Structure formats: C-alpha cells, structure tokens
PDB file of C-alpha atoms in Angstrom:
ATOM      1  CA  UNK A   7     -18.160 -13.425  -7.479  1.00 90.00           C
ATOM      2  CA  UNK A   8     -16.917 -10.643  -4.905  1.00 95.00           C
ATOM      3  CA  UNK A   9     -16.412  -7.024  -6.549  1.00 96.00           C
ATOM      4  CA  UNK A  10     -13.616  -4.782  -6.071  1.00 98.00           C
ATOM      5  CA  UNK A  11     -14.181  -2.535  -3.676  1.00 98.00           C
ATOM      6  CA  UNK A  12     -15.703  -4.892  -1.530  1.00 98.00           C
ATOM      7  CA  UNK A  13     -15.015  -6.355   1.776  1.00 98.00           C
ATOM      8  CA  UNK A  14     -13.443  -9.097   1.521  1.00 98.00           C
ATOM      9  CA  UNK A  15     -15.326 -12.352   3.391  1.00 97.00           C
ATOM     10  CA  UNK A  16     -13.704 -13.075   6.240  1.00 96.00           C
ATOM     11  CA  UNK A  17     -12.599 -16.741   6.710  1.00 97.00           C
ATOM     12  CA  UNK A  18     -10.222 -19.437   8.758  1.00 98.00           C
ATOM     13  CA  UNK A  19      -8.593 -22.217   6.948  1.00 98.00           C
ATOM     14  CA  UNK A  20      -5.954 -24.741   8.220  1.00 98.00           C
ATOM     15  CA  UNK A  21      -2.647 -24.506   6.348  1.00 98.00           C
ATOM     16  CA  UNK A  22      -0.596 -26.844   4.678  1.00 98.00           C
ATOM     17  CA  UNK A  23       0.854 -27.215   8.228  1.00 98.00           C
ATOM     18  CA  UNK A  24      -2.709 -27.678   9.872  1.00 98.00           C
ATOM     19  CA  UNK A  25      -2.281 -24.380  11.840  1.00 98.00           C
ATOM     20  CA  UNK A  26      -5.533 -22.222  11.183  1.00 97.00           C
ATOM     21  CA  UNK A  27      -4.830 -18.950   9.174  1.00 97.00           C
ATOM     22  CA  UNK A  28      -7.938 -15.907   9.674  1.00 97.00           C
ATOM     23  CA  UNK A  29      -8.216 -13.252   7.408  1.00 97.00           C
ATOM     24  CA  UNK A  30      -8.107 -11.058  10.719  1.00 95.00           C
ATOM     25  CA  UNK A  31      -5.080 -11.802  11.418  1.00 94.00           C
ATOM     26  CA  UNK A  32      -3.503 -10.407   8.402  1.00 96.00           C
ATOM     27  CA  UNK A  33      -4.433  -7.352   8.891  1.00 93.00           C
ATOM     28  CA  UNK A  34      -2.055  -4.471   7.813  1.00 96.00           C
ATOM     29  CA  UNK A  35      -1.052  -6.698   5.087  1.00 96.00           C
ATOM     30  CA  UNK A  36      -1.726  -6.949   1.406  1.00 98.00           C
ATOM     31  CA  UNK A  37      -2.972 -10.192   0.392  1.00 98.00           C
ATOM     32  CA  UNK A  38      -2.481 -11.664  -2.658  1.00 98.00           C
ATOM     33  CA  UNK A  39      -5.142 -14.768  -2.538  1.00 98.00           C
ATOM     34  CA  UNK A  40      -5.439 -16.724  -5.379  1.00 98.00           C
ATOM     35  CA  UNK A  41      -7.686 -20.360  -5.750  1.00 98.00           C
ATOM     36  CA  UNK A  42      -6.892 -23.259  -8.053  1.00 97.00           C
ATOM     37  CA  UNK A  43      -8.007 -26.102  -8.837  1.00 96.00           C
ATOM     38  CA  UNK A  44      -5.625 -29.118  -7.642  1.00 96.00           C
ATOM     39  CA  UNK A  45      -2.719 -29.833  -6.245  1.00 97.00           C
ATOM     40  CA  UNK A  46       0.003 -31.388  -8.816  1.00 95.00           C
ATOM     41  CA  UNK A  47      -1.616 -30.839 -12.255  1.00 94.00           C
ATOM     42  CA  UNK A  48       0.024 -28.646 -14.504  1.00 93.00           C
ATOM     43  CA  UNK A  49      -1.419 -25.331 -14.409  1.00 94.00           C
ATOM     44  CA  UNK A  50      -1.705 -25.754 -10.572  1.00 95.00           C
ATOM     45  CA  UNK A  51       2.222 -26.250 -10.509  1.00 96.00           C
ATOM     46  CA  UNK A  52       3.340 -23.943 -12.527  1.00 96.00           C
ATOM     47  CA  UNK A  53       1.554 -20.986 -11.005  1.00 97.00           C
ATOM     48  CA  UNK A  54       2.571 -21.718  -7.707  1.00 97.00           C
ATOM     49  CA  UNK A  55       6.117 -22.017  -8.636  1.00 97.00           C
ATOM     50  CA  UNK A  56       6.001 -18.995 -10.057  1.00 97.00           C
ATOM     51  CA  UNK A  57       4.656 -17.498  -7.146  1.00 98.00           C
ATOM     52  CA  UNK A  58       7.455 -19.348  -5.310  1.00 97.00           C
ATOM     53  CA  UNK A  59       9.697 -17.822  -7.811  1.00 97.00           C
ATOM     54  CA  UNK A  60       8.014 -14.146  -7.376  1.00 97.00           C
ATOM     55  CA  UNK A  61       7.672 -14.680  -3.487  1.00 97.00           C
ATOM     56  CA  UNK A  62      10.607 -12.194  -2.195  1.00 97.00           C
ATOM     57  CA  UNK A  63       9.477  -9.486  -4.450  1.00 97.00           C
ATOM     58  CA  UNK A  64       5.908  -9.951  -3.005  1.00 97.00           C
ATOM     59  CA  UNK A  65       7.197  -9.766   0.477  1.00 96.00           C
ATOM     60  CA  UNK A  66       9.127  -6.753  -0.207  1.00 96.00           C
ATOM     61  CA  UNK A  67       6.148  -5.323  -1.204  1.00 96.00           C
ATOM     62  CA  UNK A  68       4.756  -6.160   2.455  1.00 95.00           C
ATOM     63  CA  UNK A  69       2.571  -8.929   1.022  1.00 97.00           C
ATOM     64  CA  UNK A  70       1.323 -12.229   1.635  1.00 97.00           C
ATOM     65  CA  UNK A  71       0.841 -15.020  -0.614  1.00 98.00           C
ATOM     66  CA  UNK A  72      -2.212 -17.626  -0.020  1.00 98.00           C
ATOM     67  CA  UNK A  73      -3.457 -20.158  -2.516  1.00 98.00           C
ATOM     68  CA  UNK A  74      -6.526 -22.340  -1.621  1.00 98.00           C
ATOM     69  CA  UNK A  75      -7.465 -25.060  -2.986  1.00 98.00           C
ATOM     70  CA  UNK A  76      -9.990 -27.874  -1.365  1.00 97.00           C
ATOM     71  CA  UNK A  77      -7.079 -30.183  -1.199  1.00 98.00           C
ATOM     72  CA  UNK A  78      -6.238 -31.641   2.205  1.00 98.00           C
ATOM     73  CA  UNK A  79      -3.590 -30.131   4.002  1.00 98.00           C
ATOM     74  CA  UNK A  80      -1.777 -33.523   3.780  1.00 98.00           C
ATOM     75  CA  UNK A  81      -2.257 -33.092   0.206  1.00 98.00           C
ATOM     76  CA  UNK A  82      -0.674 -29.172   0.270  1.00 98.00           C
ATOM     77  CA  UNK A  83       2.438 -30.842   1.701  1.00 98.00           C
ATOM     78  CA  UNK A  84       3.025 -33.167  -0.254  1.00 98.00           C
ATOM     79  CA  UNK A  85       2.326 -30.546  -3.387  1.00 98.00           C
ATOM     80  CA  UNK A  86       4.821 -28.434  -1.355  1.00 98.00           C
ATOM     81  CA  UNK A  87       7.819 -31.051  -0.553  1.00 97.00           C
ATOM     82  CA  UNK A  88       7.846 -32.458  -4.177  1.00 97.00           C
ATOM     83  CA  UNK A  89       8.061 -28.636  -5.985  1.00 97.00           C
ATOM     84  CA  UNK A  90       9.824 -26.741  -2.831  1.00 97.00           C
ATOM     85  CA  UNK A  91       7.059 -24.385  -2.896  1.00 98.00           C
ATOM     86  CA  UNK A  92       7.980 -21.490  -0.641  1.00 96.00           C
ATOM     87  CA  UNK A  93       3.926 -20.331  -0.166  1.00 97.00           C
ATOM     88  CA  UNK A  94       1.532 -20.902   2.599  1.00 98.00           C
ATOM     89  CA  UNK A  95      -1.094 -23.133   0.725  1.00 98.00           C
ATOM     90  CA  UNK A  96      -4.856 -23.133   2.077  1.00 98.00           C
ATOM     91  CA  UNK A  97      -7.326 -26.121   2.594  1.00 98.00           C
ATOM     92  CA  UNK A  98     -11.043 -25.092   2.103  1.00 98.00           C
ATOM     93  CA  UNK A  99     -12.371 -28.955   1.395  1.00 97.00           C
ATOM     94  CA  UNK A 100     -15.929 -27.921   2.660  1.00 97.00           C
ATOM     95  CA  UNK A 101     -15.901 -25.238  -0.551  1.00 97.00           C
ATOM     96  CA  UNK A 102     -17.368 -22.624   1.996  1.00 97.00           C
ATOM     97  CA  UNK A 103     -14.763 -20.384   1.345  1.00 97.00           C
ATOM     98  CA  UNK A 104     -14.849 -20.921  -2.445  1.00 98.00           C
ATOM     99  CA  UNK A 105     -18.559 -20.359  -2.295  1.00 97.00           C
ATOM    100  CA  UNK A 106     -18.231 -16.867  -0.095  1.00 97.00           C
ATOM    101  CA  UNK A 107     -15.875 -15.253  -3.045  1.00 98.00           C
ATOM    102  CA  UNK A 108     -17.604 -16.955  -5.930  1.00 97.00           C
ATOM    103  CA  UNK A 109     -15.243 -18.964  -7.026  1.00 97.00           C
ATOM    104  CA  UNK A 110     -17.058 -21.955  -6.953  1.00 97.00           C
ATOM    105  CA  UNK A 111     -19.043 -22.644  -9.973  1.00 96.00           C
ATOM    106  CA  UNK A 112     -20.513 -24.856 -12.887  1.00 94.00           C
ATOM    107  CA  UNK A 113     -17.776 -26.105 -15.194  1.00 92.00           C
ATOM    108  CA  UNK A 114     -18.387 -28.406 -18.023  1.00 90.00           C
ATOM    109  CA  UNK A 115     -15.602 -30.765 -19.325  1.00 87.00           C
ATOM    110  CA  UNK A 116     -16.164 -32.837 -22.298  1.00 92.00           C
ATOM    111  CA  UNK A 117     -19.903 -32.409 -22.103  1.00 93.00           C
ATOM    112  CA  UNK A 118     -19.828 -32.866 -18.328  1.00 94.00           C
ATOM    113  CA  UNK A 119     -21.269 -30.584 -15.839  1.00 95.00           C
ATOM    114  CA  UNK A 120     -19.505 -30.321 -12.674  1.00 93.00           C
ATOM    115  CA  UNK A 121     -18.983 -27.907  -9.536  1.00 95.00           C
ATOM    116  CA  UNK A 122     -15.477 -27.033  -9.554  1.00 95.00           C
ATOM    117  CA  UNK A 123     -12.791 -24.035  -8.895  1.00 95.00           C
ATOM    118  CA  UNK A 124     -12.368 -21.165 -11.892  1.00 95.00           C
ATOM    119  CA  UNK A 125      -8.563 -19.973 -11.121  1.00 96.00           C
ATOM    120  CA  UNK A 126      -8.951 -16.836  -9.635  1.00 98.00           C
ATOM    121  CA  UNK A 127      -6.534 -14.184  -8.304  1.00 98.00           C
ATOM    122  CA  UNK A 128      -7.658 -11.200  -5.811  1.00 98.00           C
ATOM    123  CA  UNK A 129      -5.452  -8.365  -4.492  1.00 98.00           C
ATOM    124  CA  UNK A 130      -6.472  -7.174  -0.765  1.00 98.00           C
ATOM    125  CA  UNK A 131      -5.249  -4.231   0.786  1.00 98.00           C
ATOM    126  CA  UNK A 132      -4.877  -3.964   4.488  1.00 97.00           C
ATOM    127  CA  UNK A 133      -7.865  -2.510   5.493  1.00 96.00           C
ATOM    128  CA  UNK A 134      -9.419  -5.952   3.969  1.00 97.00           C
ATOM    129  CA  UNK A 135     -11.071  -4.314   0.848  1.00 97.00           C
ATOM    130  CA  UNK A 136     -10.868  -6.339  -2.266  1.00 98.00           C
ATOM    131  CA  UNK A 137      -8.369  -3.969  -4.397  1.00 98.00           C
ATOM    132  CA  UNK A 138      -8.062  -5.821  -7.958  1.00 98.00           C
ATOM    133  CA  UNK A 139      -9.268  -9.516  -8.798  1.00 98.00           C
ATOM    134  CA  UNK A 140      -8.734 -11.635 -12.526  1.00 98.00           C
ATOM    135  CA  UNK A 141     -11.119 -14.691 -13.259  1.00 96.00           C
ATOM    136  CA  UNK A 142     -10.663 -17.876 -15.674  1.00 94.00           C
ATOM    137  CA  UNK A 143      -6.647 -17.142 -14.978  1.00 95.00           C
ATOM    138  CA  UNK A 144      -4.455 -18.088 -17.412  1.00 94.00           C
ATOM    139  CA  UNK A 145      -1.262 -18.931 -16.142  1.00 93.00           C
ATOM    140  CA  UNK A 146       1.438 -17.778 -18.485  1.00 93.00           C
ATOM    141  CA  UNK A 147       2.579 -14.339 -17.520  1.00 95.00           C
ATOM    142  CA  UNK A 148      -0.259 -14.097 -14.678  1.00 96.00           C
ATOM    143  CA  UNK A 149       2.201 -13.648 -11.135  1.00 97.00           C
ATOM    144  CA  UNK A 150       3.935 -11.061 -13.237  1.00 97.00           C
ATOM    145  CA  UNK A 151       1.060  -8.992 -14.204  1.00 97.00           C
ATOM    146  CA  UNK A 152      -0.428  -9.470 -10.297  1.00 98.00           C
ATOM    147  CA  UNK A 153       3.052  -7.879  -9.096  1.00 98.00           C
ATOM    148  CA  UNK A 154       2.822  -5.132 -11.846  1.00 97.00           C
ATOM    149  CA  UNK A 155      -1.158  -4.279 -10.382  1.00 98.00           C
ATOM    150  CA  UNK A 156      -0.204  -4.555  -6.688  1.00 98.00           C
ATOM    151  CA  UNK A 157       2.667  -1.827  -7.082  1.00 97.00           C
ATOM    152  CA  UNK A 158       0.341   0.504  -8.918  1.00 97.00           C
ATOM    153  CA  UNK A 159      -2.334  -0.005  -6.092  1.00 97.00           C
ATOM    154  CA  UNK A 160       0.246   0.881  -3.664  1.00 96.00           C
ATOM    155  CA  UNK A 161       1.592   3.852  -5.621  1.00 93.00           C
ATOM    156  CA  UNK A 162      -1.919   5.752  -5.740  1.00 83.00           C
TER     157      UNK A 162
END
C-alpha cells in the first residue's frame, strides 16, 4: 500500500457519468479518495452518504470527493439515483488502479480466500503527495475524523 509522503499514482477512470476523470487534472486540489467495496451494501451506503452528507464542508475546504469502486459506471448511477448521492463515484473494473495504491488484496470470508477491496481512505494535497491515508475503514465516525485530519493538514 502507498505511504504518506508519497506521490500519489497517477490514474484516469470513467465516472459514474462515463466522462474520464485524471488525477492531473485535479491539480491544486485536495483529494479526498477513498475505495470500497460495492455499490449498495451497507457499509458501502452508509459511507457515501455520509460523505454526501459532509460534501459542502469538504468543498469549502477546496476539496474533492472520489470513491472507486470496480463497479460499472452504470452500476455508480444507479448506486447514486437510489441514495441521491451528491459524490463523483469512480469505476476501476480492471483493479489497475486498486492494485497501483494497494488496495487490492487477499481477503478471506468464511474460510474463503478471495482478491477483493480493503476500505481505504487517502488525503492528497495539491501538489499530488499522499498527505494522510486509514486502512480496514470502519465506517462509523470515519468522514468525520477525515474532515478533522484534512483541516489540520491544511492548518500546518
């Protein structure tokens, strides 16, 4: 998994409206980039509504909001229609972008072994260095504590 400190790997995904988003072109802007597993399961919509939720307050802090997934963009917008998800949802269904940050690893389920997505959050300033990054997520209280982080970074 990335570092912070690092650059962060560049990439190009379509979006939920199949319009390619770059790393590159957000530059100048902090990033809040976080991956999860599926679209509509539990976890997967309450942290995005809570991002929803938490979205002005991000973008007064002159940041964007991307989740990924490797759901198909016709899958993001559905996700996004049925919740009213106000956040620009990522589709990485070849898992290269997963692989780059290291978010894509072994998972076992009921004595299953499976590749799969660990719920992930990273914070990237606008120079594109990774500035703060959580792994194995847990939802509860999670888009609270990434707003908390993000206004320190920006403080020092």
């Amino acid at each position: 998994m990335i570092e912070v400190g690092e650059k962060a790997p560049d990439f190009c995904l379509p979006n939920q409206d199949d319009v390619e988003m770059c790393l590159r072109d957000l530059k100048g802007k902090w990033i809040v980039l976080y991956f999860y597993p599926r679209d509509n399961t539990p976890g997967c919509t309450t942290e995005a509504c809570e991002f929803t939720e938490a979205a002005p307050d991000f973008s007064s802090l002159d940041a964007v909001i991307l989740g990924v997934s490797a759901d198909s963009t016709k899958k993001h917008r559905n996700f996004i229609e049925k919740h009213n998800l106000g956040i620009t949802l990522l589709s990485d269904e070849s898992t290269e972008m997963m692989q780059k940050y290291g978010v894509w690893q072994l998972k076992k389920n009921y004595g299953k072994e499976y590749m799969g997505i660990v719920r992930s959050t990273f914070i990237i300033d606008p120079e594109g260095i990774v500035r703060a990054k959580w792994e194995k997520v847990r939802v509860k209280g999670h888009v609270e504590a990434v707003k908390e982080k993000l206004k320190e970074l920006q403080q020092s």
